Amino acid sequence: MSNNTSNACINDSTNQINIIFVGMYSFISIVGLILNLIALVVFCNNGRTRSHTVVYMTHLAFADLLLILTLPMRIYYHLGFTGLHQWMCNILGLVLKANMYSSIFFLMFICFDRCLAVNFPMSAPVQKWRKKAWLVCIGIWLLTFGASVPIYLSKPSNQTQDKCFDSIPVFAIQPIVVLPTLFVGFGLPLVLMLICSWFLVRAVRRSTVAQTNLVDSSKISKMITTSLLVFLVSFLPYHATLLLLSLNRHNITCPMLDAHRYSLMVACVNTVLDPVAYYFTTDTFKKKVDMGAFRRMLPLNSQSSDLTRRGRVAEDS
């Protein structure tokens, strides 16, 4: 790895305002915070009818919020301010990466859970498995943070403060780390989502259940498309640049390092796309926001309404 090259790339951006990063991270922080807070309010006030998929969505919103809380310090850094301690940069980086992979696994299980709901609506073993959604969520948190902590504890301690968020992910691009990251953290979820999407499409076209009015086929198609697009647009660039850095770890150039920074920023945009792609395509979330998500928080508005259950098998089950 060329330290002179990496230092030159970092020194060129030190003490300078980076409008693109400041603007994008500010947009993600504001819009993502609002959307995910709304999502949490709706889901937490929907406790009586909380479905298994909503459990994953709730944890997804929480993971996105934790990621967003790390962005103000990145905005501060890209405004040209220095003096941030490297340990703080490392901790914030750990929280960001851990929650990014938590989001990936929650997205994967949302897709998997919907696939089970549509293809096996009457299967007792499947329903028994789906009821363990909260255990799966705990396992995801333990996996993502448990796998991330050793990486950041192994970071070299001789990095200067000015590098902070621009430092090269030295340990993360080592083959022993990057290969499991690519296959388990990105490849496996992508493959499983593709398989589940295929089964969902097949269910819409062939299944007897899917031909009844219990399932809205157009809405399922929209969810399938948006889920895959969100996943690929958000996470493919980052993992592609991670692989590029690993293959060229002894000769990293400025364009490679810039590609890594921008791809990480694109991955953070996922916190804004998640509510749009998943929450707003479910009847429960959309109708609660439009009619009563916040009114129900008032003591004089405790009346309940019968929401239509059409499409709940694929959307909110």
PDB file of C-alpha atoms in Angstrom:
ATOM      1  CA  MET A   1       0.000   0.000   0.000  1.00  0.00           C
ATOM      2  CA  SER A   2       1.373   3.381  -0.950  1.00  0.00           C
ATOM      3  CA  ASN A   3       1.265   5.549   2.171  1.00  0.00           C
ATOM      4  CA  ASN A   4       2.610   8.536   0.270  1.00  0.00           C
ATOM      5  CA  THR A   5      -0.223   8.325  -2.228  1.00  0.00           C
ATOM      6  CA  SER A   6      -2.886   7.931   0.453  1.00  0.00           C
ATOM      7  CA  ASN A   7      -1.453  10.797   2.485  1.00  0.00           C
ATOM      8  CA  ALA A   8      -1.391  13.004  -0.600  1.00  0.00           C
ATOM      9  CA  CYS A   9      -5.051  12.205  -1.321  1.00  0.00           C
ATOM     10  CA  ILE A  10      -6.027  12.995   2.264  1.00  0.00           C
ATOM     11  CA  ASN A  11      -3.952  16.164   2.501  1.00  0.00           C
ATOM     12  CA  ASP A  12      -5.618  17.520  -0.633  1.00  0.00           C
ATOM     13  CA  SER A  13      -9.013  17.413   1.123  1.00  0.00           C
ATOM     14  CA  THR A  14      -7.927  18.394   4.645  1.00  0.00           C
ATOM     15  CA  ASN A  15      -9.166  21.771   5.921  1.00  0.00           C
ATOM     16  CA  GLN A  16     -11.366  22.173   2.825  1.00  0.00           C
ATOM     17  CA  ILE A  17     -15.139  22.178   2.610  1.00  0.00           C
ATOM     18  CA  ASN A  18     -16.420  19.298   0.507  1.00  0.00           C
ATOM     19  CA  ILE A  19     -19.794  20.550  -0.727  1.00  0.00           C
ATOM     20  CA  ILE A  20     -20.913  17.198  -2.133  1.00  0.00           C
ATOM     21  CA  PHE A  21     -20.331  15.248   1.085  1.00  0.00           C
ATOM     22  CA  VAL A  22     -21.703  18.021   3.294  1.00  0.00           C
ATOM     23  CA  GLY A  23     -24.814  18.401   1.143  1.00  0.00           C
ATOM     24  CA  MET A  24     -25.550  14.709   0.775  1.00  0.00           C
ATOM     25  CA  TYR A  25     -24.867  13.763   4.384  1.00  0.00           C
ATOM     26  CA  SER A  26     -27.016  16.712   5.515  1.00  0.00           C
ATOM     27  CA  PHE A  27     -29.848  15.580   3.239  1.00  0.00           C
ATOM     28  CA  ILE A  28     -29.574  11.997   4.481  1.00  0.00           C
ATOM     29  CA  SER A  29     -29.478  13.143   8.118  1.00  0.00           C
ATOM     30  CA  ILE A  30     -32.560  15.366   7.885  1.00  0.00           C
ATOM     31  CA  VAL A  31     -34.797  13.373   5.548  1.00  0.00           C
ATOM     32  CA  GLY A  32     -33.715   9.973   6.855  1.00  0.00           C
ATOM     33  CA  LEU A  33     -34.241  11.048  10.455  1.00  0.00           C
ATOM     34  CA  ILE A  34     -37.769  12.291   9.756  1.00  0.00           C
ATOM     35  CA  LEU A  35     -38.863   9.273   7.713  1.00  0.00           C
ATOM     36  CA  ASN A  36     -37.465   6.675  10.090  1.00  0.00           C
ATOM     37  CA  LEU A  37     -38.875   8.428  13.162  1.00  0.00           C
ATOM     38  CA  ILE A  38     -42.293   8.430  11.498  1.00  0.00           C
ATOM     39  CA  ALA A  39     -41.856   4.739  10.745  1.00  0.00           C
ATOM     40  CA  LEU A  40     -40.988   3.943  14.356  1.00  0.00           C
ATOM     41  CA  VAL A  41     -43.953   5.958  15.644  1.00  0.00           C
ATOM     42  CA  VAL A  42     -46.318   4.085  13.348  1.00  0.00           C
ATOM     43  CA  PHE A  43     -44.906   0.660  14.120  1.00  0.00           C
ATOM     44  CA  CYS A  44     -44.753   1.219  17.875  1.00  0.00           C
ATOM     45  CA  ASN A  45     -48.364   2.468  17.905  1.00  0.00           C
ATOM     46  CA  ASN A  46     -49.462  -0.565  15.943  1.00  0.00           C
ATOM     47  CA  GLY A  47     -48.614  -3.067  18.663  1.00  0.00           C
ATOM     48  CA  ARG A  48     -51.909  -4.976  18.677  1.00  0.00           C
ATOM     49  CA  THR A  49     -51.700  -5.857  15.003  1.00  0.00           C
ATOM     50  CA  ARG A  50     -47.928  -6.016  14.699  1.00  0.00           C
ATOM     51  CA  SER A  51     -47.016  -8.663  12.145  1.00  0.00           C
ATOM     52  CA  HIS A  52     -43.820 -10.624  11.777  1.00  0.00           C
ATOM     53  CA  THR A  53     -42.622  -8.503   8.849  1.00  0.00           C
ATOM     54  CA  VAL A  54     -43.249  -5.344  10.853  1.00  0.00           C
ATOM     55  CA  VAL A  55     -40.871  -6.663  13.522  1.00  0.00           C
ATOM     56  CA  TYR A  56     -38.095  -6.691  10.931  1.00  0.00           C
ATOM     57  CA  MET A  57     -39.159  -3.269   9.658  1.00  0.00           C
ATOM     58  CA  THR A  58     -39.027  -1.832  13.157  1.00  0.00           C
ATOM     59  CA  HIS A  59     -35.484  -3.069  13.672  1.00  0.00           C
ATOM     60  CA  LEU A  60     -34.565  -1.841  10.190  1.00  0.00           C
ATOM     61  CA  ALA A  61     -35.772   1.656  11.042  1.00  0.00           C
ATOM     62  CA  PHE A  62     -33.839   1.583  14.314  1.00  0.00           C
ATOM     63  CA  ALA A  63     -30.658   0.454  12.532  1.00  0.00           C
ATOM     64  CA  ASP A  64     -31.067   3.257  10.003  1.00  0.00           C
ATOM     65  CA  LEU A  65     -31.523   5.775  12.816  1.00  0.00           C
ATOM     66  CA  LEU A  66     -28.331   4.627  14.545  1.00  0.00           C
ATOM     67  CA  LEU A  67     -26.460   5.007  11.270  1.00  0.00           C
ATOM     68  CA  ILE A  68     -27.890   8.490  10.738  1.00  0.00           C
ATOM     69  CA  LEU A  69     -26.736   9.576  14.209  1.00  0.00           C
ATOM     70  CA  THR A  70     -23.112   9.058  13.087  1.00  0.00           C
ATOM     71  CA  LEU A  71     -23.443  11.419  10.117  1.00  0.00           C
ATOM     72  CA  PRO A  72     -23.315  14.839  11.875  1.00  0.00           C
ATOM     73  CA  MET A  73     -19.658  14.220  12.782  1.00  0.00           C
ATOM     74  CA  ARG A  74     -18.947  13.377   9.154  1.00  0.00           C
ATOM     75  CA  ILE A  75     -20.585  16.646   8.157  1.00  0.00           C
ATOM     76  CA  TYR A  76     -18.395  18.436  10.706  1.00  0.00           C
ATOM     77  CA  TYR A  77     -15.300  16.738   9.281  1.00  0.00           C
ATOM     78  CA  HIS A  78     -16.155  17.498   5.644  1.00  0.00           C
ATOM     79  CA  LEU A  79     -16.773  21.133   6.550  1.00  0.00           C
ATOM     80  CA  GLY A  80     -12.997  21.300   6.960  1.00  0.00           C
ATOM     81  CA  PHE A  81     -12.730  21.086  10.727  1.00  0.00           C
ATOM     82  CA  THR A  82      -9.925  19.027  12.218  1.00  0.00           C
ATOM     83  CA  GLY A  83      -8.986  17.856  15.680  1.00  0.00           C
ATOM     84  CA  LEU A  84     -11.233  14.812  15.853  1.00  0.00           C
ATOM     85  CA  HIS A  85      -9.595  12.035  17.823  1.00  0.00           C
ATOM     86  CA  GLN A  86      -8.987   8.880  15.829  1.00  0.00           C
ATOM     87  CA  TRP A  87     -10.697   6.703  18.449  1.00  0.00           C
ATOM     88  CA  MET A  88     -13.892   8.732  17.935  1.00  0.00           C
ATOM     89  CA  CYS A  89     -13.643   8.317  14.167  1.00  0.00           C
ATOM     90  CA  ASN A  90     -13.135   4.583  14.636  1.00  0.00           C
ATOM     91  CA  ILE A  91     -16.156   4.201  16.930  1.00  0.00           C
ATOM     92  CA  LEU A  92     -18.402   6.191  14.604  1.00  0.00           C
ATOM     93  CA  GLY A  93     -17.145   4.137  11.684  1.00  0.00           C
ATOM     94  CA  LEU A  94     -17.890   0.935  13.587  1.00  0.00           C
ATOM     95  CA  VAL A  95     -21.449   2.029  14.352  1.00  0.00           C
ATOM     96  CA  LEU A  96     -22.028   3.062  10.736  1.00  0.00           C
ATOM     97  CA  LYS A  97     -20.698  -0.159   9.209  1.00  0.00           C
ATOM     98  CA  ALA A  98     -22.402  -2.427  11.764  1.00  0.00           C
ATOM     99  CA  ASN A  99     -25.765  -0.786  11.187  1.00  0.00           C
ATOM    100  CA  MET A 100     -25.257  -0.833   7.432  1.00  0.00           C
ATOM    101  CA  TYR A 101     -24.894  -4.612   7.533  1.00  0.00           C
ATOM    102  CA  SER A 102     -27.734  -4.879  10.029  1.00  0.00           C
ATOM    103  CA  SER A 103     -29.911  -3.092   7.471  1.00  0.00           C
ATOM    104  CA  ILE A 104     -28.762  -5.502   4.764  1.00  0.00           C
ATOM    105  CA  PHE A 105     -29.771  -8.547   6.827  1.00  0.00           C
ATOM    106  CA  PHE A 106     -33.076  -6.991   7.893  1.00  0.00           C
ATOM    107  CA  LEU A 107     -33.872  -6.290   4.239  1.00  0.00           C
ATOM    108  CA  MET A 108     -33.010  -9.882   3.428  1.00  0.00           C
ATOM    109  CA  PHE A 109     -35.322 -11.283   6.114  1.00  0.00           C
ATOM    110  CA  ILE A 110     -38.138  -8.912   5.135  1.00  0.00           C
ATOM    111  CA  CYS A 111     -37.988 -10.378   1.644  1.00  0.00           C
ATOM    112  CA  PHE A 112     -37.660 -13.919   3.010  1.00  0.00           C
ATOM    113  CA  ASP A 113     -40.575 -13.482   5.416  1.00  0.00           C
ATOM    114  CA  ARG A 114     -42.862 -12.162   2.676  1.00  0.00           C
ATOM    115  CA  CYS A 115     -41.883 -15.071   0.471  1.00  0.00           C
ATOM    116  CA  LEU A 116     -42.870 -17.537   3.194  1.00  0.00           C
ATOM    117  CA  ALA A 117     -46.120 -15.677   3.857  1.00  0.00           C
ATOM    118  CA  VAL A 118     -47.211 -15.840   0.222  1.00  0.00           C
ATOM    119  CA  ASN A 119     -46.034 -19.345  -0.659  1.00  0.00           C
ATOM    120  CA  PHE A 120     -46.907 -21.118   2.614  1.00  0.00           C
ATOM    121  CA  PRO A 121     -49.795 -19.179   4.168  1.00  0.00           C
ATOM    122  CA  MET A 122     -51.316 -22.231   5.885  1.00  0.00           C
ATOM    123  CA  SER A 123     -48.162 -24.116   6.865  1.00  0.00           C
ATOM    124  CA  ALA A 124     -47.896 -24.583  10.629  1.00  0.00           C
ATOM    125  CA  PRO A 125     -44.084 -25.067  10.679  1.00  0.00           C
ATOM    126  CA  VAL A 126     -43.609 -21.930   8.566  1.00  0.00           C
ATOM    127  CA  GLN A 127     -45.879 -19.894  10.824  1.00  0.00           C
ATOM    128  CA  LYS A 128     -44.013 -21.204  13.859  1.00  0.00           C
ATOM    129  CA  TRP A 129     -40.723 -20.082  12.320  1.00  0.00           C
ATOM    130  CA  ARG A 130     -42.111 -16.649  11.433  1.00  0.00           C
ATOM    131  CA  LYS A 131     -43.133 -16.094  15.042  1.00  0.00           C
ATOM    132  CA  LYS A 132     -39.425 -16.144  15.962  1.00  0.00           C
ATOM    133  CA  ALA A 133     -38.764 -12.898  14.089  1.00  0.00           C
ATOM    134  CA  TRP A 134     -37.603 -11.118  17.237  1.00  0.00           C
ATOM    135  CA  LEU A 135     -35.033 -13.879  17.891  1.00  0.00           C
ATOM    136  CA  VAL A 136     -33.739 -13.488  14.344  1.00  0.00           C
ATOM    137  CA  CYS A 137     -33.393  -9.740  14.900  1.00  0.00           C
ATOM    138  CA  ILE A 138     -31.358 -10.298  18.070  1.00  0.00           C
ATOM    139  CA  GLY A 139     -29.124 -12.681  16.152  1.00  0.00           C
ATOM    140  CA  ILE A 140     -28.581 -10.067  13.441  1.00  0.00           C
ATOM    141  CA  TRP A 141     -27.521  -7.439  15.979  1.00  0.00           C
ATOM    142  CA  LEU A 142     -25.110  -9.858  17.638  1.00  0.00           C
ATOM    143  CA  LEU A 143     -23.658 -10.935  14.289  1.00  0.00           C
ATOM    144  CA  THR A 144     -23.117  -7.482  12.813  1.00  0.00           C
ATOM    145  CA  PHE A 145     -21.656  -5.815  15.889  1.00  0.00           C
ATOM    146  CA  GLY A 146     -19.776  -8.932  16.919  1.00  0.00           C
ATOM    147  CA  ALA A 147     -18.111  -9.132  13.514  1.00  0.00           C
ATOM    148  CA  SER A 148     -17.380  -5.390  13.332  1.00  0.00           C
ATOM    149  CA  VAL A 149     -15.772  -4.852  16.725  1.00  0.00           C
ATOM    150  CA  PRO A 150     -12.682  -7.030  16.073  1.00  0.00           C
ATOM    151  CA  ILE A 151     -12.036  -5.159  12.819  1.00  0.00           C
ATOM    152  CA  TYR A 152     -11.918  -1.790  14.537  1.00  0.00           C
ATOM    153  CA  LEU A 153      -9.997  -3.068  17.546  1.00  0.00           C
ATOM    154  CA  SER A 154      -7.349  -4.289  15.110  1.00  0.00           C
ATOM    155  CA  LYS A 155      -6.933  -0.906  13.426  1.00  0.00           C
ATOM    156  CA  PRO A 156      -3.437   0.567  13.638  1.00  0.00           C
ATOM    157  CA  SER A 157      -3.144   3.222  16.320  1.00  0.00           C
ATOM    158  CA  ASN A 158      -0.567   5.373  14.506  1.00  0.00           C
ATOM    159  CA  GLN A 159      -3.047   7.134  12.241  1.00  0.00           C
ATOM    160  CA  THR A 160      -3.085  10.902  12.495  1.00  0.00           C
ATOM    161  CA  GLN A 161      -6.190  12.802  13.491  1.00  0.00           C
ATOM    162  CA  ASP A 162      -6.504  14.544  10.123  1.00  0.00           C
ATOM    163  CA  LYS A 163      -7.190  11.250   8.336  1.00  0.00           C
ATOM    164  CA  CYS A 164     -10.268  10.356  10.372  1.00  0.00           C
ATOM    165  CA  PHE A 165     -13.048   9.347   7.935  1.00  0.00           C
ATOM    166  CA  ASP A 166     -10.696   9.515   4.942  1.00  0.00           C
ATOM    167  CA  SER A 167      -8.311   6.867   6.217  1.00  0.00           C
ATOM    168  CA  ILE A 168      -7.845   3.735   4.152  1.00  0.00           C
ATOM    169  CA  PRO A 169      -9.735   0.733   5.617  1.00  0.00           C
ATOM    170  CA  VAL A 170      -6.484  -1.156   6.091  1.00  0.00           C
ATOM    171  CA  PHE A 171      -7.797  -4.170   7.982  1.00  0.00           C
ATOM    172  CA  ALA A 172     -11.159  -4.363   6.206  1.00  0.00           C
ATOM    173  CA  ILE A 173      -9.549  -4.851   2.776  1.00  0.00           C
ATOM    174  CA  GLN A 174      -7.370  -7.768   3.842  1.00  0.00           C
ATOM    175  CA  PRO A 175      -8.435 -10.986   2.046  1.00  0.00           C
ATOM    176  CA  ILE A 176      -9.227 -12.771   5.329  1.00  0.00           C
ATOM    177  CA  VAL A 177     -11.781 -10.039   6.105  1.00  0.00           C
ATOM    178  CA  VAL A 178     -13.010  -8.808   2.742  1.00  0.00           C
ATOM    179  CA  LEU A 179     -13.934 -12.252   1.397  1.00  0.00           C
ATOM    180  CA  PRO A 180     -16.385 -13.115   4.232  1.00  0.00           C
ATOM    181  CA  THR A 181     -17.697  -9.553   4.028  1.00  0.00           C
ATOM    182  CA  LEU A 182     -18.423  -9.819   0.321  1.00  0.00           C
ATOM    183  CA  PHE A 183     -19.925 -13.307   0.445  1.00  0.00           C
ATOM    184  CA  VAL A 184     -21.802 -13.232   3.766  1.00  0.00           C
ATOM    185  CA  GLY A 185     -22.505  -9.504   4.102  1.00  0.00           C
ATOM    186  CA  PHE A 186     -23.521  -8.856   0.500  1.00  0.00           C
ATOM    187  CA  GLY A 187     -23.521 -11.921  -1.750  1.00  0.00           C
ATOM    188  CA  LEU A 188     -25.658 -14.196   0.437  1.00  0.00           C
ATOM    189  CA  PRO A 189     -28.372 -11.560   1.076  1.00  0.00           C
ATOM    190  CA  LEU A 190     -28.455 -10.665  -2.628  1.00  0.00           C
ATOM    191  CA  VAL A 191     -28.793 -14.287  -3.743  1.00  0.00           C
ATOM    192  CA  LEU A 192     -31.475 -15.015  -1.156  1.00  0.00           C
ATOM    193  CA  MET A 193     -33.418 -11.901  -2.159  1.00  0.00           C
ATOM    194  CA  LEU A 194     -33.230 -12.904  -5.827  1.00  0.00           C
ATOM    195  CA  ILE A 195     -34.475 -16.419  -5.024  1.00  0.00           C
ATOM    196  CA  CYS A 196     -37.290 -15.122  -2.818  1.00  0.00           C
ATOM    197  CA  SER A 197     -38.261 -12.595  -5.488  1.00  0.00           C
ATOM    198  CA  TRP A 198     -38.489 -15.390  -8.051  1.00  0.00           C
ATOM    199  CA  PHE A 199     -40.723 -17.437  -5.746  1.00  0.00           C
ATOM    200  CA  LEU A 200     -42.891 -14.370  -5.104  1.00  0.00           C
ATOM    201  CA  VAL A 201     -43.320 -13.749  -8.822  1.00  0.00           C
ATOM    202  CA  ARG A 202     -44.154 -17.402  -9.364  1.00  0.00           C
ATOM    203  CA  ALA A 203     -46.681 -17.277  -6.539  1.00  0.00           C
ATOM    204  CA  VAL A 204     -48.362 -14.243  -8.056  1.00  0.00           C
ATOM    205  CA  ARG A 205     -48.634 -15.953 -11.432  1.00  0.00           C
ATOM    206  CA  ARG A 206     -49.466 -19.535 -10.429  1.00  0.00           C
ATOM    207  CA  SER A 207     -50.494 -19.864  -6.801  1.00  0.00           C
ATOM    208  CA  THR A 208     -54.178 -20.304  -6.032  1.00  0.00           C
ATOM    209  CA  VAL A 209     -53.825 -18.072  -2.984  1.00  0.00           C
ATOM    210  CA  ALA A 210     -52.193 -15.347  -5.042  1.00  0.00           C
ATOM    211  CA  GLN A 211     -55.102 -15.346  -7.489  1.00  0.00           C
ATOM    212  CA  THR A 212     -57.614 -14.515  -4.790  1.00  0.00           C
ATOM    213  CA  ASN A 213     -58.330 -11.059  -3.453  1.00  0.00           C
ATOM    214  CA  LEU A 214     -56.083 -11.778  -0.459  1.00  0.00           C
ATOM    215  CA  VAL A 215     -53.093 -10.639  -2.497  1.00  0.00           C
ATOM    216  CA  ASP A 216     -52.625  -7.465  -4.545  1.00  0.00           C
ATOM    217  CA  SER A 217     -50.392  -8.702  -7.379  1.00  0.00           C
ATOM    218  CA  SER A 218     -49.470  -5.233  -8.640  1.00  0.00           C
ATOM    219  CA  LYS A 219     -48.346  -4.174  -5.186  1.00  0.00           C
ATOM    220  CA  ILE A 220     -46.271  -7.324  -4.782  1.00  0.00           C
ATOM    221  CA  SER A 221     -44.579  -6.664  -8.133  1.00  0.00           C
ATOM    222  CA  LYS A 222     -43.818  -3.123  -7.023  1.00  0.00           C
ATOM    223  CA  MET A 223     -42.325  -4.347  -3.742  1.00  0.00           C
ATOM    224  CA  ILE A 224     -40.174  -6.903  -5.542  1.00  0.00           C
ATOM    225  CA  THR A 225     -38.817  -4.325  -7.962  1.00  0.00           C
ATOM    226  CA  THR A 226     -38.176  -1.640  -5.383  1.00  0.00           C
ATOM    227  CA  SER A 227     -36.537  -4.021  -2.920  1.00  0.00           C
ATOM    228  CA  LEU A 228     -34.007  -5.269  -5.452  1.00  0.00           C
ATOM    229  CA  LEU A 229     -33.325  -1.792  -6.859  1.00  0.00           C
ATOM    230  CA  VAL A 230     -32.817  -0.303  -3.416  1.00  0.00           C
ATOM    231  CA  PHE A 231     -30.476  -3.098  -2.443  1.00  0.00           C
ATOM    232  CA  LEU A 232     -28.363  -2.968  -5.604  1.00  0.00           C
ATOM    233  CA  VAL A 233     -28.193   0.833  -5.901  1.00  0.00           C
ATOM    234  CA  SER A 234     -27.302   1.234  -2.248  1.00  0.00           C
ATOM    235  CA  PHE A 235     -24.805  -1.542  -1.614  1.00  0.00           C
ATOM    236  CA  LEU A 236     -23.331  -2.788  -4.895  1.00  0.00           C
ATOM    237  CA  PRO A 237     -21.043   0.264  -5.453  1.00  0.00           C
ATOM    238  CA  TYR A 238     -19.594   0.068  -1.928  1.00  0.00           C
ATOM    239  CA  HIS A 239     -18.773  -3.627  -2.099  1.00  0.00           C
ATOM    240  CA  ALA A 240     -17.375  -3.254  -5.607  1.00  0.00           C
ATOM    241  CA  THR A 241     -14.951  -0.568  -4.413  1.00  0.00           C
ATOM    242  CA  LEU A 242     -14.110  -2.650  -1.342  1.00  0.00           C
ATOM    243  CA  LEU A 243     -13.099  -5.492  -3.649  1.00  0.00           C
ATOM    244  CA  LEU A 244     -11.139  -3.049  -5.831  1.00  0.00           C
ATOM    245  CA  LEU A 245      -9.197  -1.732  -2.837  1.00  0.00           C
ATOM    246  CA  SER A 246      -8.473  -5.269  -1.678  1.00  0.00           C
ATOM    247  CA  LEU A 247      -7.135  -6.357  -5.068  1.00  0.00           C
ATOM    248  CA  ASN A 248      -4.931  -3.249  -5.238  1.00  0.00           C
ATOM    249  CA  ARG A 249      -4.166  -2.866  -1.528  1.00  0.00           C
ATOM    250  CA  HIS A 250      -0.419  -2.439  -2.220  1.00  0.00           C
ATOM    251  CA  ASN A 251      -0.974   0.321  -4.750  1.00  0.00           C
ATOM    252  CA  ILE A 252      -4.085   2.290  -3.849  1.00  0.00           C
ATOM    253  CA  THR A 253      -4.541   5.418  -5.970  1.00  0.00           C
ATOM    254  CA  CYS A 254      -6.484   8.598  -5.271  1.00  0.00           C
ATOM    255  CA  PRO A 255      -9.359   7.683  -7.653  1.00  0.00           C
ATOM    256  CA  MET A 256      -9.750   4.356  -5.847  1.00  0.00           C
ATOM    257  CA  LEU A 257      -9.894   6.061  -2.474  1.00  0.00           C
ATOM    258  CA  ASP A 258     -12.377   8.632  -3.800  1.00  0.00           C
ATOM    259  CA  ALA A 259     -14.558   5.837  -5.191  1.00  0.00           C
ATOM    260  CA  HIS A 260     -14.617   4.217  -1.745  1.00  0.00           C
ATOM    261  CA  ARG A 261     -15.677   7.477  -0.059  1.00  0.00           C
ATOM    262  CA  TYR A 262     -18.457   8.169  -2.549  1.00  0.00           C
ATOM    263  CA  SER A 263     -19.730   4.585  -2.525  1.00  0.00           C
ATOM    264  CA  LEU A 264     -19.995   4.707   1.272  1.00  0.00           C
ATOM    265  CA  MET A 265     -22.027   7.896   0.938  1.00  0.00           C
ATOM    266  CA  VAL A 266     -24.319   6.154  -1.562  1.00  0.00           C
ATOM    267  CA  ALA A 267     -24.737   3.253   0.879  1.00  0.00           C
ATOM    268  CA  CYS A 268     -25.891   5.745   3.521  1.00  0.00           C
ATOM    269  CA  VAL A 269     -28.638   6.938   1.148  1.00  0.00           C
ATOM    270  CA  ASN A 270     -30.262   3.581   1.878  1.00  0.00           C
ATOM    271  CA  THR A 271     -31.525   5.028   5.160  1.00  0.00           C
ATOM    272  CA  VAL A 272     -33.739   7.363   3.108  1.00  0.00           C
ATOM    273  CA  LEU A 273     -34.766   4.769   0.524  1.00  0.00           C
ATOM    274  CA  ASP A 274     -35.811   2.132   3.065  1.00  0.00           C
ATOM    275  CA  PRO A 275     -38.893   3.983   4.333  1.00  0.00           C
ATOM    276  CA  VAL A 276     -39.938   4.925   0.794  1.00  0.00           C
ATOM    277  CA  ALA A 277     -39.441   1.454  -0.668  1.00  0.00           C
ATOM    278  CA  TYR A 278     -40.788  -0.671   2.196  1.00  0.00           C
ATOM    279  CA  TYR A 279     -42.823   1.320   4.680  1.00  0.00           C
ATOM    280  CA  PHE A 280     -44.826   3.404   2.227  1.00  0.00           C
ATOM    281  CA  THR A 281     -45.794   0.339   0.167  1.00  0.00           C
ATOM    282  CA  THR A 282     -47.618  -1.295   3.082  1.00  0.00           C
ATOM    283  CA  ASP A 283     -51.250  -0.520   3.774  1.00  0.00           C
ATOM    284  CA  THR A 284     -50.738  -0.370   7.532  1.00  0.00           C
ATOM    285  CA  PHE A 285     -48.007   2.242   7.374  1.00  0.00           C
ATOM    286  CA  LYS A 286     -49.557   4.355   4.624  1.00  0.00           C
ATOM    287  CA  LYS A 287     -52.990   4.556   6.193  1.00  0.00           C
ATOM    288  CA  LYS A 288     -51.662   5.207   9.674  1.00  0.00           C
ATOM    289  CA  VAL A 289     -49.607   8.134   8.385  1.00  0.00           C
ATOM    290  CA  ASP A 290     -52.458   9.537   6.316  1.00  0.00           C
ATOM    291  CA  MET A 291     -55.204   9.172   8.898  1.00  0.00           C
ATOM    292  CA  GLY A 292     -54.156   8.607  12.434  1.00  0.00           C
ATOM    293  CA  ALA A 293     -50.577   7.823  13.322  1.00  0.00           C
ATOM    294  CA  PHE A 294     -50.234  10.969  15.328  1.00  0.00           C
ATOM    295  CA  ARG A 295     -53.867  11.501  16.314  1.00  0.00           C
ATOM    296  CA  ARG A 296     -53.788   8.201  18.195  1.00  0.00           C
ATOM    297  CA  MET A 297     -51.102   9.652  20.420  1.00  0.00           C
ATOM    298  CA  LEU A 298     -53.679  12.161  21.720  1.00  0.00           C
ATOM    299  CA  PRO A 299     -55.903  11.093  24.657  1.00  0.00           C
ATOM    300  CA  LEU A 300     -59.115  12.266  22.958  1.00  0.00           C
ATOM    301  CA  ASN A 301     -58.521  10.217  19.832  1.00  0.00           C
ATOM    302  CA  SER A 302     -58.491   6.611  20.948  1.00  0.00           C
ATOM    303  CA  GLN A 303     -61.019   5.279  18.470  1.00  0.00           C
ATOM    304  CA  SER A 304     -59.932   2.416  16.288  1.00  0.00           C
ATOM    305  CA  SER A 305     -60.789   1.744  12.669  1.00  0.00           C
ATOM    306  CA  ASP A 306     -61.094  -1.428  10.629  1.00  0.00           C
ATOM    307  CA  LEU A 307     -58.347  -1.341   8.044  1.00  0.00           C
ATOM    308  CA  THR A 308     -58.722  -3.468   4.984  1.00  0.00           C
ATOM    309  CA  ARG A 309     -56.719  -6.663   5.051  1.00  0.00           C
ATOM    310  CA  ARG A 310     -56.411  -7.013   1.301  1.00  0.00           C
ATOM    311  CA  GLY A 311     -52.779  -7.694   0.483  1.00  0.00           C
ATOM    312  CA  ARG A 312     -51.790  -8.258   4.093  1.00  0.00           C
ATOM    313  CA  VAL A 313     -50.431 -11.727   3.299  1.00  0.00           C
ATOM    314  CA  ALA A 314     -47.680 -10.206   1.148  1.00  0.00           C
ATOM    315  CA  GLU A 315     -47.403  -6.750   2.631  1.00  0.00           C
ATOM    316  CA  ASP A 316     -47.849  -6.747   6.400  1.00  0.00           C
ATOM    317  CA  SER A 317     -47.892 -10.429   7.348  1.00  0.00           C
TER     318      SER A 317
END
